[in-house]
GROMACS .gro file of C-alpha atoms in nm:
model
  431
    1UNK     CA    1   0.813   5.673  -1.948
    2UNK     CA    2   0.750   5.579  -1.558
    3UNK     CA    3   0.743   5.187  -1.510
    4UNK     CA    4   0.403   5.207  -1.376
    5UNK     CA    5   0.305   5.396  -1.709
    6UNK     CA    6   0.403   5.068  -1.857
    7UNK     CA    7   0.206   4.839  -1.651
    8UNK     CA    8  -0.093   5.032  -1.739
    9UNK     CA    9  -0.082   4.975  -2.092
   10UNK     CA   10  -0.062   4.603  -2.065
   11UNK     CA   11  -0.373   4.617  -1.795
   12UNK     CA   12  -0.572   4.354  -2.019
   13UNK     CA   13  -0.856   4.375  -1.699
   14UNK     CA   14  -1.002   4.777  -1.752
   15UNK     CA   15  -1.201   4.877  -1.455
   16UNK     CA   16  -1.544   5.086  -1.447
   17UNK     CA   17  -1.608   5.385  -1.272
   18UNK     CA   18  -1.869   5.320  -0.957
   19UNK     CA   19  -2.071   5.563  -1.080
   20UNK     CA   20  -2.119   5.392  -1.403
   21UNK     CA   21  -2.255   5.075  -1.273
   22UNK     CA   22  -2.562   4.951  -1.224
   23UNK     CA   23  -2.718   4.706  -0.930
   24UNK     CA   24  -2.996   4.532  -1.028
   25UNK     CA   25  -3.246   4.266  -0.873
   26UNK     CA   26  -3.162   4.063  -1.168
   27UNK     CA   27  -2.784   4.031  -1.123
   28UNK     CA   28  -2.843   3.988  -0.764
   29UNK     CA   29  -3.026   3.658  -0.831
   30UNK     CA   30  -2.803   3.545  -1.064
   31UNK     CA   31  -2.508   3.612  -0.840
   32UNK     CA   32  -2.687   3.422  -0.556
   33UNK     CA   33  -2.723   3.107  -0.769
   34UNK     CA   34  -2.367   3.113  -0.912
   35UNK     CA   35  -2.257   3.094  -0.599
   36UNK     CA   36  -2.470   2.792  -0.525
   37UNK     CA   37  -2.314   2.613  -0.835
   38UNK     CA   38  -2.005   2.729  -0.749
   39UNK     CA   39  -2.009   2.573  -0.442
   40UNK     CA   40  -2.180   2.248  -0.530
   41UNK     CA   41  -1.930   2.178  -0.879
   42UNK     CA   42  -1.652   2.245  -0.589
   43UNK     CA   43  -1.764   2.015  -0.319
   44UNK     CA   44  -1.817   1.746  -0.627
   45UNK     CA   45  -1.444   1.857  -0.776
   46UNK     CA   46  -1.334   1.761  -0.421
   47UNK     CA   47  -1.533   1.430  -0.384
   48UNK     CA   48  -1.378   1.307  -0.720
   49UNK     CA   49  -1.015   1.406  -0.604
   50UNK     CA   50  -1.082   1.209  -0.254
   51UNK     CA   51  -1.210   0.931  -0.466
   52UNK     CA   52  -0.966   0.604  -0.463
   53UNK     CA   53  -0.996   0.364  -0.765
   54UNK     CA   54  -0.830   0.081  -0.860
   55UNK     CA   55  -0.586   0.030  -1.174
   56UNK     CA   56  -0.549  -0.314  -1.287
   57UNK     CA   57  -0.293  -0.402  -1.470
   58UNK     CA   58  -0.138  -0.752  -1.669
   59UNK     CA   59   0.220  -0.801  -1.653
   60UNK     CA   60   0.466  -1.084  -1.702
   61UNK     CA   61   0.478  -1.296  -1.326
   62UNK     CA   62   0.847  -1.269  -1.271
   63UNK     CA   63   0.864  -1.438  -0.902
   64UNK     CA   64   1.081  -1.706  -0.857
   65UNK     CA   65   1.113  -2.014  -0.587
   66UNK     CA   66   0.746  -1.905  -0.458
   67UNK     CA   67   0.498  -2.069  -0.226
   68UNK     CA   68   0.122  -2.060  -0.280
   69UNK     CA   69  -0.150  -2.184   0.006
   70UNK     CA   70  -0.432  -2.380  -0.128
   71UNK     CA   71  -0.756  -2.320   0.112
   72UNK     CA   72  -1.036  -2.548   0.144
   73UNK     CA   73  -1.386  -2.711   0.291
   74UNK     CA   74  -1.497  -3.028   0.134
   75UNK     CA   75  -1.736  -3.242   0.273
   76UNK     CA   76  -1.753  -3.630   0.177
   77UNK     CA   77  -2.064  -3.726   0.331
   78UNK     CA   78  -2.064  -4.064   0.239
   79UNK     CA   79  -1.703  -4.199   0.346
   80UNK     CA   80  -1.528  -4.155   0.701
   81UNK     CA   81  -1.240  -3.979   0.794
   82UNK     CA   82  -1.043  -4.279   0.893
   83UNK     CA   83  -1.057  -4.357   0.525
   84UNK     CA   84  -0.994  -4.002   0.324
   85UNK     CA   85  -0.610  -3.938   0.213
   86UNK     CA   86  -0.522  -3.589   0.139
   87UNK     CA   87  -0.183  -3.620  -0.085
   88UNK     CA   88  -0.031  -3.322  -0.243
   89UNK     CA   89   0.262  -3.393  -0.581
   90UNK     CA   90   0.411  -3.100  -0.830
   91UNK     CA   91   0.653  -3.144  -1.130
   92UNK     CA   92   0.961  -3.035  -0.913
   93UNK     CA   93   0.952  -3.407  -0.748
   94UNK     CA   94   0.786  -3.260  -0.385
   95UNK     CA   95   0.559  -3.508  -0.267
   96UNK     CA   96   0.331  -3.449   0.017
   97UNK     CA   97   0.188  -3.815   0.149
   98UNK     CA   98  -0.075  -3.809   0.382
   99UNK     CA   99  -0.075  -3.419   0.434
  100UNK     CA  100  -0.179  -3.390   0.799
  101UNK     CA  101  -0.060  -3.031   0.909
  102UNK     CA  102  -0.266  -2.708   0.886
  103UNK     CA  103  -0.567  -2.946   0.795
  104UNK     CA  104  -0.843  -3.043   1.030
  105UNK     CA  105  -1.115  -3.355   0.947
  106UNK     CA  106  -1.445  -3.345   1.099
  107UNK     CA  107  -1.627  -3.673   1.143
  108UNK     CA  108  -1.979  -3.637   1.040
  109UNK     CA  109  -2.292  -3.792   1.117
  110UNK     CA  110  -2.517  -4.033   0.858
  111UNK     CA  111  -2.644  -3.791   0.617
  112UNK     CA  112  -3.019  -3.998   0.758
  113UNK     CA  113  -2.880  -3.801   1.094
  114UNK     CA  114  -2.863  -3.499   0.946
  115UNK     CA  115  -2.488  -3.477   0.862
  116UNK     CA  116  -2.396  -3.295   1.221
  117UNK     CA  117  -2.015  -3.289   1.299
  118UNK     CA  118  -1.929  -3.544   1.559
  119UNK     CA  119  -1.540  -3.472   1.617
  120UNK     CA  120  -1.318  -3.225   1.511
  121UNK     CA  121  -0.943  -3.351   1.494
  122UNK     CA  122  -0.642  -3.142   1.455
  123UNK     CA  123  -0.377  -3.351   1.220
  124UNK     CA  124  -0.024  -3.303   1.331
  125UNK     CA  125   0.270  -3.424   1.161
  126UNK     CA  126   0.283  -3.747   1.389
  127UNK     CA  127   0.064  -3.933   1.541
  128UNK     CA  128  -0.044  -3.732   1.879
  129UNK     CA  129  -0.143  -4.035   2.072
  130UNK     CA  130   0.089  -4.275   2.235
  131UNK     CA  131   0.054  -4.546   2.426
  132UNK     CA  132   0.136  -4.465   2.816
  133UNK     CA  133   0.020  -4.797   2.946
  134UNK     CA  134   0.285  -4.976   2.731
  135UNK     CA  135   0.651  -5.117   2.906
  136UNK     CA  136   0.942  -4.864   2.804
  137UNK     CA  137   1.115  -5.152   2.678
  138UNK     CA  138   0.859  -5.260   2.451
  139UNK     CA  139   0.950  -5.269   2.071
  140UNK     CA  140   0.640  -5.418   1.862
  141UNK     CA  141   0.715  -5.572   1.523
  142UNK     CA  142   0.630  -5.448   1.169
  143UNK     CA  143   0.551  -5.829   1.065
  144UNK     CA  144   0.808  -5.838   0.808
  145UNK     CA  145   0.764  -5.500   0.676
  146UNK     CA  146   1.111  -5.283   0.805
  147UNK     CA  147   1.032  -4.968   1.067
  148UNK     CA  148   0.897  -4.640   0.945
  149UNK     CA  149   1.119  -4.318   0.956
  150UNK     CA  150   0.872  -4.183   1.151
  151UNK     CA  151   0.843  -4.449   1.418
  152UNK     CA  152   0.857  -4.293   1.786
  153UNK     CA  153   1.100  -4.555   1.893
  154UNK     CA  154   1.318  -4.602   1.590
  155UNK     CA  155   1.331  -4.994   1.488
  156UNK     CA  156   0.994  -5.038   1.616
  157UNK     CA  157   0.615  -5.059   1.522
  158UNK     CA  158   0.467  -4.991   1.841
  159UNK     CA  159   0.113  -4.834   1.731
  160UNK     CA  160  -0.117  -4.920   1.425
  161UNK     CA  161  -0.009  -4.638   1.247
  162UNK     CA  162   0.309  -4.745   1.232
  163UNK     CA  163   0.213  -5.083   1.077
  164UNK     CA  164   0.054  -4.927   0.819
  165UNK     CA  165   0.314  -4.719   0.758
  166UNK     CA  166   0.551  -4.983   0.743
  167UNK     CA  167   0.341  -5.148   0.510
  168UNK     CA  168   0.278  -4.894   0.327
  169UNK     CA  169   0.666  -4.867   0.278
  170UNK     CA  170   0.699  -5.144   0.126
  171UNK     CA  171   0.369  -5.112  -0.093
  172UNK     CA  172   0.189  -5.370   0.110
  173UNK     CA  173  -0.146  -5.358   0.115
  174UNK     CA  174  -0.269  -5.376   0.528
  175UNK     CA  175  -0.650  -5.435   0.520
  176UNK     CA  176  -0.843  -5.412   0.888
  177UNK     CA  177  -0.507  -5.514   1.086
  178UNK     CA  178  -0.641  -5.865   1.163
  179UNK     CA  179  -0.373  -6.093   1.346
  180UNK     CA  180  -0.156  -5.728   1.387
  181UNK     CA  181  -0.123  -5.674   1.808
  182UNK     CA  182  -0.032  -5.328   1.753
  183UNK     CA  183  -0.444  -5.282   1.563
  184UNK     CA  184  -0.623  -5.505   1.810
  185UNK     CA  185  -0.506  -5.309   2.079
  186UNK     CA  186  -0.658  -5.076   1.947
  187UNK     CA  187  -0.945  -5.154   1.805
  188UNK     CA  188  -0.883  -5.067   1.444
  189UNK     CA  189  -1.103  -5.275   1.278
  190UNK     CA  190  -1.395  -5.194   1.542
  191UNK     CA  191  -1.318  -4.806   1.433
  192UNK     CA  192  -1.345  -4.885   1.121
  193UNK     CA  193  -1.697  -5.053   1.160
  194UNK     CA  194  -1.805  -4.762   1.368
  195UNK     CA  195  -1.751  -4.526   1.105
  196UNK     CA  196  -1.864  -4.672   0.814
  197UNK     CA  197  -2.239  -4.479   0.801
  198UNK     CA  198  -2.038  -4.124   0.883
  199UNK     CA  199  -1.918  -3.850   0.624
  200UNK     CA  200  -1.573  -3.617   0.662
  201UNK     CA  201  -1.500  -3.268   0.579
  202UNK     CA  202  -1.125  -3.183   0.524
  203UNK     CA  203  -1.119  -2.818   0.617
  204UNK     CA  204  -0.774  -2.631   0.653
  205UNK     CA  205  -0.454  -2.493   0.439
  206UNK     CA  206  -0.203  -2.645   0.272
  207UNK     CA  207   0.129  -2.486   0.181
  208UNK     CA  208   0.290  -2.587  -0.187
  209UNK     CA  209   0.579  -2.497  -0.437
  210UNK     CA  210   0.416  -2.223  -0.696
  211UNK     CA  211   0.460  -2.446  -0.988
  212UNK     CA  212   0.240  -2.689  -1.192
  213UNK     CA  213   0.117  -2.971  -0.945
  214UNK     CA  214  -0.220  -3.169  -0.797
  215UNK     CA  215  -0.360  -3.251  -0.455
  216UNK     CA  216  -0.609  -3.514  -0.459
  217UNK     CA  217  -0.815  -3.656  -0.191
  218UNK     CA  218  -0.846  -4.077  -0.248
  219UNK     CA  219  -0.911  -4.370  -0.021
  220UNK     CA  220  -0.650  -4.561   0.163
  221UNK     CA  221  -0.322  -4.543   0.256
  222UNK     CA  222  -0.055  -4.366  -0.004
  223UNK     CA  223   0.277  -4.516  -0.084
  224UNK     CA  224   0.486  -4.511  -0.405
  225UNK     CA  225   0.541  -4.808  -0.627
  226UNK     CA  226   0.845  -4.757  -0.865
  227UNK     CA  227   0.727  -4.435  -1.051
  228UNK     CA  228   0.343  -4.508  -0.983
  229UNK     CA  229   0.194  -4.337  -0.648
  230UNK     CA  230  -0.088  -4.572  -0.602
  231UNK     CA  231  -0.356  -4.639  -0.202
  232UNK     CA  232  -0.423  -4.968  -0.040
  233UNK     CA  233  -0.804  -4.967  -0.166
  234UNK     CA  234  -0.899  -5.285   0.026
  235UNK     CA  235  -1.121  -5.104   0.287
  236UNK     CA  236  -1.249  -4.897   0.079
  237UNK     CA  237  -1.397  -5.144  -0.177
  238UNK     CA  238  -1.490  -5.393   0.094
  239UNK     CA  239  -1.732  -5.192   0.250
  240UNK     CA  240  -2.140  -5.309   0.288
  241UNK     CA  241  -2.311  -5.233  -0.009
  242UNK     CA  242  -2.564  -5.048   0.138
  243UNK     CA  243  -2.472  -4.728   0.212
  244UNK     CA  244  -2.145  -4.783   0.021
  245UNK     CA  245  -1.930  -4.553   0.009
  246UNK     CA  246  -1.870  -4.272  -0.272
  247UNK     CA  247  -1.692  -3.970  -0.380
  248UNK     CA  248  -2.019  -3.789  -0.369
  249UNK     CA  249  -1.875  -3.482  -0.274
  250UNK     CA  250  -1.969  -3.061  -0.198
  251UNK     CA  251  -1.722  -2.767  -0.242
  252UNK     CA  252  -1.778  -2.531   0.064
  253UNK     CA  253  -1.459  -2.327  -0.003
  254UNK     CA  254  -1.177  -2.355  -0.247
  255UNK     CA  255  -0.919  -2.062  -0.278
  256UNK     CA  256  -0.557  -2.035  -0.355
  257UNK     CA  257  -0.397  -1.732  -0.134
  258UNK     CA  258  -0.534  -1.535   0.115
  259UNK     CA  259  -0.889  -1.394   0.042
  260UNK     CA  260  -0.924  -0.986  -0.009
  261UNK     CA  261  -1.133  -0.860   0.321
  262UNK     CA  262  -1.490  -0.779   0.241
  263UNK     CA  263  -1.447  -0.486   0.378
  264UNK     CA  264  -1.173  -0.357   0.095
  265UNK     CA  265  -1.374  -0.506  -0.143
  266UNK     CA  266  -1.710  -0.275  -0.019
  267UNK     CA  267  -1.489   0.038   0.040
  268UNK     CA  268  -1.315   0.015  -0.305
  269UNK     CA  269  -1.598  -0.135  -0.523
  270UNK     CA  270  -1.360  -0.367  -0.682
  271UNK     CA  271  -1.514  -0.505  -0.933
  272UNK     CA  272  -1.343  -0.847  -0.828
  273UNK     CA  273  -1.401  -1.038  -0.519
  274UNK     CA  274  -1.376  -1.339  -0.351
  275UNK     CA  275  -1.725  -1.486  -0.480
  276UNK     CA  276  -1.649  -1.380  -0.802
  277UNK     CA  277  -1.278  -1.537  -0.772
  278UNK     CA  278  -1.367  -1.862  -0.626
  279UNK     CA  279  -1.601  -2.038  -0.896
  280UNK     CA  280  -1.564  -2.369  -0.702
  281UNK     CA  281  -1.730  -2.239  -0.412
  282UNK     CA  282  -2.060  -2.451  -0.344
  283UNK     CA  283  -1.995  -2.711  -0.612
  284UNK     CA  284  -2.141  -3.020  -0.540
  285UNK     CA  285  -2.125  -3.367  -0.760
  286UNK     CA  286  -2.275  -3.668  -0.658
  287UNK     CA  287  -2.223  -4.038  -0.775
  288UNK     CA  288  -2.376  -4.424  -0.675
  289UNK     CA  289  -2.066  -4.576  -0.794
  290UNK     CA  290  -1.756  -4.706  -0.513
  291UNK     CA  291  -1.520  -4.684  -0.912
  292UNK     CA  292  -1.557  -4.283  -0.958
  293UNK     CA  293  -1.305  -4.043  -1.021
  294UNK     CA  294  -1.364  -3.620  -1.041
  295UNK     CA  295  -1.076  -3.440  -1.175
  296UNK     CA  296  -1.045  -3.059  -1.210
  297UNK     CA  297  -0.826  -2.872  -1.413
  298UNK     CA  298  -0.753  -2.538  -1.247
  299UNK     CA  299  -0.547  -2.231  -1.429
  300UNK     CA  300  -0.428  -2.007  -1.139
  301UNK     CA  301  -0.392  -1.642  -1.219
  302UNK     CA  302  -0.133  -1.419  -0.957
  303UNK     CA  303  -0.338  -1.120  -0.816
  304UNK     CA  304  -0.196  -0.892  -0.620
  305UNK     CA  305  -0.390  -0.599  -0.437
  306UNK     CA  306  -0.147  -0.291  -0.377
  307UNK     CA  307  -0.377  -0.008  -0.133
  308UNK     CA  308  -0.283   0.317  -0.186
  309UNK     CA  309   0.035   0.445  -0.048
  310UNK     CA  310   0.231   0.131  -0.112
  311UNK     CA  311   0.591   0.099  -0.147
  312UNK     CA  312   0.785  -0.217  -0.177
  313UNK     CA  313   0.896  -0.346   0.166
  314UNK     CA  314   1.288  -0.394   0.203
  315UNK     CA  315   1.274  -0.706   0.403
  316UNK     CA  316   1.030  -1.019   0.354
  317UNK     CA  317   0.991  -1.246   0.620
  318UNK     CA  318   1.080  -1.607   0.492
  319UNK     CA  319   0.768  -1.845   0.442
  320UNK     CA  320   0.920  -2.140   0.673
  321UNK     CA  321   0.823  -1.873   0.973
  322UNK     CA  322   0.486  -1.740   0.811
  323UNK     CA  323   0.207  -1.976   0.991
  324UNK     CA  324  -0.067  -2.120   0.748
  325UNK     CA  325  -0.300  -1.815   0.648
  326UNK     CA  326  -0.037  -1.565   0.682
  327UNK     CA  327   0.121  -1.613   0.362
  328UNK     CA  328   0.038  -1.312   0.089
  329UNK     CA  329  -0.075  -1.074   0.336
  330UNK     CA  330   0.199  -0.751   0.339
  331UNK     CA  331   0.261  -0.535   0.652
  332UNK     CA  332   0.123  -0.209   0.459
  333UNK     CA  333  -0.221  -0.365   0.394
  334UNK     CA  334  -0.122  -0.554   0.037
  335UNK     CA  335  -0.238  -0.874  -0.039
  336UNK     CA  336  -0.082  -1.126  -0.299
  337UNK     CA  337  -0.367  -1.403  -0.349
  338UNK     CA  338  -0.459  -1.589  -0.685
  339UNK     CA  339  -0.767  -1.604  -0.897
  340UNK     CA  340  -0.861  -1.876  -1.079
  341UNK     CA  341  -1.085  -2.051  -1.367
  342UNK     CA  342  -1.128  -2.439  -1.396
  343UNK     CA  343  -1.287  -2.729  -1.599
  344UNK     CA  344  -1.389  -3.039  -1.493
  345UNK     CA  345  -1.418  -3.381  -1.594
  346UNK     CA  346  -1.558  -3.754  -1.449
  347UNK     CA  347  -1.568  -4.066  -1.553
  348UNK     CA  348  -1.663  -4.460  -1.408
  349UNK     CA  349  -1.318  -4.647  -1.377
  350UNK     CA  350  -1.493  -4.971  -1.523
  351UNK     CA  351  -1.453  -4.798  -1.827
  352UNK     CA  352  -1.729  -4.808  -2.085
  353UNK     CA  353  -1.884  -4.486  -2.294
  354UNK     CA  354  -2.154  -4.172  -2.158
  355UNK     CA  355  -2.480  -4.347  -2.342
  356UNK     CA  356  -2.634  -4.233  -1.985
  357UNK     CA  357  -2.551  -3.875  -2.065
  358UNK     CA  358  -2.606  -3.896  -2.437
  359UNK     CA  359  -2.262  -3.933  -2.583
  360UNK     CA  360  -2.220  -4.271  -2.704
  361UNK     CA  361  -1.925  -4.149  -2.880
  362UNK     CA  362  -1.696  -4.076  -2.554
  363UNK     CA  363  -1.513  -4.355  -2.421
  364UNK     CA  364  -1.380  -4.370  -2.099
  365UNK     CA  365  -1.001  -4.584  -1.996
  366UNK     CA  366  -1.055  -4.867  -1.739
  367UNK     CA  367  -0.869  -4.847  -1.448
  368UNK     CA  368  -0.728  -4.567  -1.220
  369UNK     CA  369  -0.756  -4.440  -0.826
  370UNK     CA  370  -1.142  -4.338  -0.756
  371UNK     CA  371  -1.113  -4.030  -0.559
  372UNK     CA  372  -1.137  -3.657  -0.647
  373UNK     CA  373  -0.832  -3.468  -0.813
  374UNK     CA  374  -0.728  -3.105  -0.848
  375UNK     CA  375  -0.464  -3.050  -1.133
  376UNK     CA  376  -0.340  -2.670  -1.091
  377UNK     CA  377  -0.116  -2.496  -1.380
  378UNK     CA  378   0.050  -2.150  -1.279
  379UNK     CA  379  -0.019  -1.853  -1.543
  380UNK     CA  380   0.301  -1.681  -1.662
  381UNK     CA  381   0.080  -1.336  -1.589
  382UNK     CA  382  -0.009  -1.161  -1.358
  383UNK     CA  383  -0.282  -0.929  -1.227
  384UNK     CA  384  -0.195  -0.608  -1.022
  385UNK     CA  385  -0.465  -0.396  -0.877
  386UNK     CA  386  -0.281  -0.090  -0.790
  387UNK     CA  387  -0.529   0.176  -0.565
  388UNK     CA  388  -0.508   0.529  -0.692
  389UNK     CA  389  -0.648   0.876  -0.655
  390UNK     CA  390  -0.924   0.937  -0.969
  391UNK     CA  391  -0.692   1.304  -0.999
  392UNK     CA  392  -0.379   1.477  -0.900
  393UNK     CA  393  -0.417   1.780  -0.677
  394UNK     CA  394  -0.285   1.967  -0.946
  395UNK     CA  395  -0.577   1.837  -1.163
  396UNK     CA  396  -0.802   1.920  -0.902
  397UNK     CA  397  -0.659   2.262  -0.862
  398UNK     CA  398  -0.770   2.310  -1.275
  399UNK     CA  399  -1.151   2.188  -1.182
  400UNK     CA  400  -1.181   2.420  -0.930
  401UNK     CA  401  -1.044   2.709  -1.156
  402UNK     CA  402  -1.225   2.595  -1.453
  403UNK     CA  403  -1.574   2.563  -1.220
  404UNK     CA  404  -1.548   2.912  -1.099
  405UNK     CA  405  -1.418   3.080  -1.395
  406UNK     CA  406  -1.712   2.879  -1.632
  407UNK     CA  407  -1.949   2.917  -1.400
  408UNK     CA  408  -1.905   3.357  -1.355
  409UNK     CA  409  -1.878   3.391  -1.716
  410UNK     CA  410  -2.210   3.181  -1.789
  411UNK     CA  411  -2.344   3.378  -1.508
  412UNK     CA  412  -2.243   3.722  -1.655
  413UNK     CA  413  -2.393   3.639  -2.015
  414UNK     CA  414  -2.711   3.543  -1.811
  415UNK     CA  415  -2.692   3.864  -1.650
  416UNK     CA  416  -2.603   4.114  -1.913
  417UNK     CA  417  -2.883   3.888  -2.137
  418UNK     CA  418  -3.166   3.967  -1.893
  419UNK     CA  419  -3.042   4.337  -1.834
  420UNK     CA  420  -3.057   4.411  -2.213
  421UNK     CA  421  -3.406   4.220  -2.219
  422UNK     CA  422  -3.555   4.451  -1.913
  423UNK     CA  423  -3.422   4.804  -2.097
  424UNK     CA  424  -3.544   4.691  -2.441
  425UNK     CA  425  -3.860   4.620  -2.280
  426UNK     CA  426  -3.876   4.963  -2.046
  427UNK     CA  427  -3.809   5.107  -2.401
  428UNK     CA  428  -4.096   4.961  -2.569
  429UNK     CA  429  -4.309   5.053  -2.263
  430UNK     CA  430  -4.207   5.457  -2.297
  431UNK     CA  431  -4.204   5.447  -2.653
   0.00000   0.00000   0.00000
């Protein structure tokens, strides 16, 4: 038997003779609109394969020797700049006194004045100012306190910075600066009068070890005492009574990592975002009392946002050259950033129970630093929010099949079903 012969047994598609079909208006309409559906199940087979969604996904965090940025924008409207203390401590033993760089205090106005910013200071690592006037020779003293590492001229206390960092050395607590050369010169304590009525905002980055730690924001300078990291409180407790000063504080803007660009966030419809990420943001707590403390307990989640297309990059730039801001954001559009959740908790320092708030039964400690306090733990897990395309093409290569050959066999049952109804009826009609 010829090959072809063979073929034609297995045909399992038998063809129809032209003469034996028929055209009808029918089947013409029906072809029409499965063409129409056709087209429109392909164009939304082709939508869903363009479609990008994200995959989330919980793993173990297993990064080691990592840094984390902590953003923020608090305002203190009811104590001046010259005042506030930014410190930063974790349980490796790092501490950050007096954190200065990447951070930027804005003096503002008497809240009765509307609360406008005044100045806007950049913080740098030392002291920016120096006095030109002064003999090259000259070597001020550090009244019995010994010279600060960071002193310009090394032996010396020649500004009043560097007095009260040589006092603060030695855990000597430095009051206005009366009697110091170095202050009146100056005019500390007239500064210090000046700015009693105005507020501060810290606004900036800071740049920390990723492991458990606080940053907390108290009055004073900050020195260590044996084990005990403790601020000379004089000023801040010997202001006029009315306004004093307070911890009253509001929470522009707290995040830890780079924020995820609204844009993404609109193009993706992630269901996360930064508003949604940052539950601190526009927190405000107020308080009469100078004896206050605010303390928030903050569990930091790793998130990392991997776009579509990513691969792991085979060199990372080291984070001593990444400027503040930079850190977490990847060449190919990733971002590595942190979410976070967080409880807090206040209390008077003069001790005494929260009858006021009707719990007689809590008792607070006397004694501690007034100020506000962030406590951060690191989760051991991590978040990963991997883009990805909804299908394969080889998926959408099935839809389209499965939309074409659906939609021609519903169309031919339609079509033989109205054929069959139009003869029974012509039937009827003749009969």
């Amino acid at each position: 038997m010829p090959a072809k012969s063979r073929f034609v047994r297995l045909d399992a598609f038998t063809k129809t003779v032209e003469d034996a079909r028929v055209r009808t208006t029918s089947g013409g309409v029906v072809t029409i609109t499965s063409l129409l559906v056709i087209l429109f199940l392909m164009w939304g087979e082709w939508s869903d394969y363009r479609r990008i969604i994200v995959k989330p996904e919980l793993v173990v965090d297993k990064g080691r020797g990592e840094k984390m940025e902590i953003h923020m924008n608090i305002s203190f409207p009811r104590l001046p700049c010259e005042l506030l203390t930014l410190d930063v401590m974790d349980v490796s033993g790092e501490v950050q006194s007096g954190v200065m760089h990447g951070v930027k205090k804005l003096r503002l106005a008497n809240q009765r004045e509307g609360g406008r910013v005044l100045e806007i200071k950049d913080l740098e690592l030392l002291p920016a100012e120096e006095s030109q006037h002064l003999d090259p020779n000259y070597c001020g003293q550090c009244y019995g306190a010994p010279a600060p590492p960071n002193a310009k001229k090394p032996g010396c206390c020649n500004t009043c910075d560097e007095v009260r960092d040589a006092y603060a050395g030695v855990s000597w607590s430095f009051g206005r600066g009366e009697n110091v050369e170095q202050c009146e010169r100056e005019h500390y304590s007239e500064h210090l009068d000046a700015q009693r009525h105005e507020g501060c905002r810290i606004e900036g980055g800071i740049r920390v070890n990723k492991v458990i730690g606080n940053f907390h924001f108290a009055p004073g300078k900050s020195f260590s005492n044996g084990n005990m990291h403790v601020h000379d409180l004089e000023n801040y407790f010997n202001s006029p009574a009315d306004p004093g000063h307070s911890f009253t504080h509001t929470i522009h803007e707290l995040r830890f990592g780079p924020e995820l660009p609204d844009a993404v966030v609109k193009r993706r419809g992630w269901a996360w975002s930064n508003h949604h990420g940052n539950p601190l943001d526009g927190h405000e707590q107020m308080t009469e009392e100078k004896a206050y403390n605010f303390m928030y307990f903050v569990k930091v989640v790793s998130t990392a946002y991997l776009p579509l297309g990513w691969s792991s990059p085979s060199f990372e730039i080291p984070h001593e050259l990444m400027e503040i801001g930079s850190l977490g954001k990847g060449e190919q559009g990733s971002i590595e950033t942190h979410q976070y959740s967080v409880t807090s908790h206040k209390r008077s320092l003069t001790g005494g129970n929260d009858a006021n708030e009707g719990h007689k039964e809590r008792l607070h400690a006397r004694g501690g630093i007034p100020g506000v306090f962030f406590s951060y733990d690191i989760s051991p897990m991590k978040v990963i929010n991997r883009e990805a395309r909804s299908k394969s093409f080889t998926g959408f290569l099935v839809g389209v099949c499965a939309v074409i050959g659906g939609t021609l066999t519903v169309a031919a049952a339609v079509d033989r079903a109205l054929y069959e109804g139009v003869q029974r009826v012509k039937k009827m009609h003749n009969n």
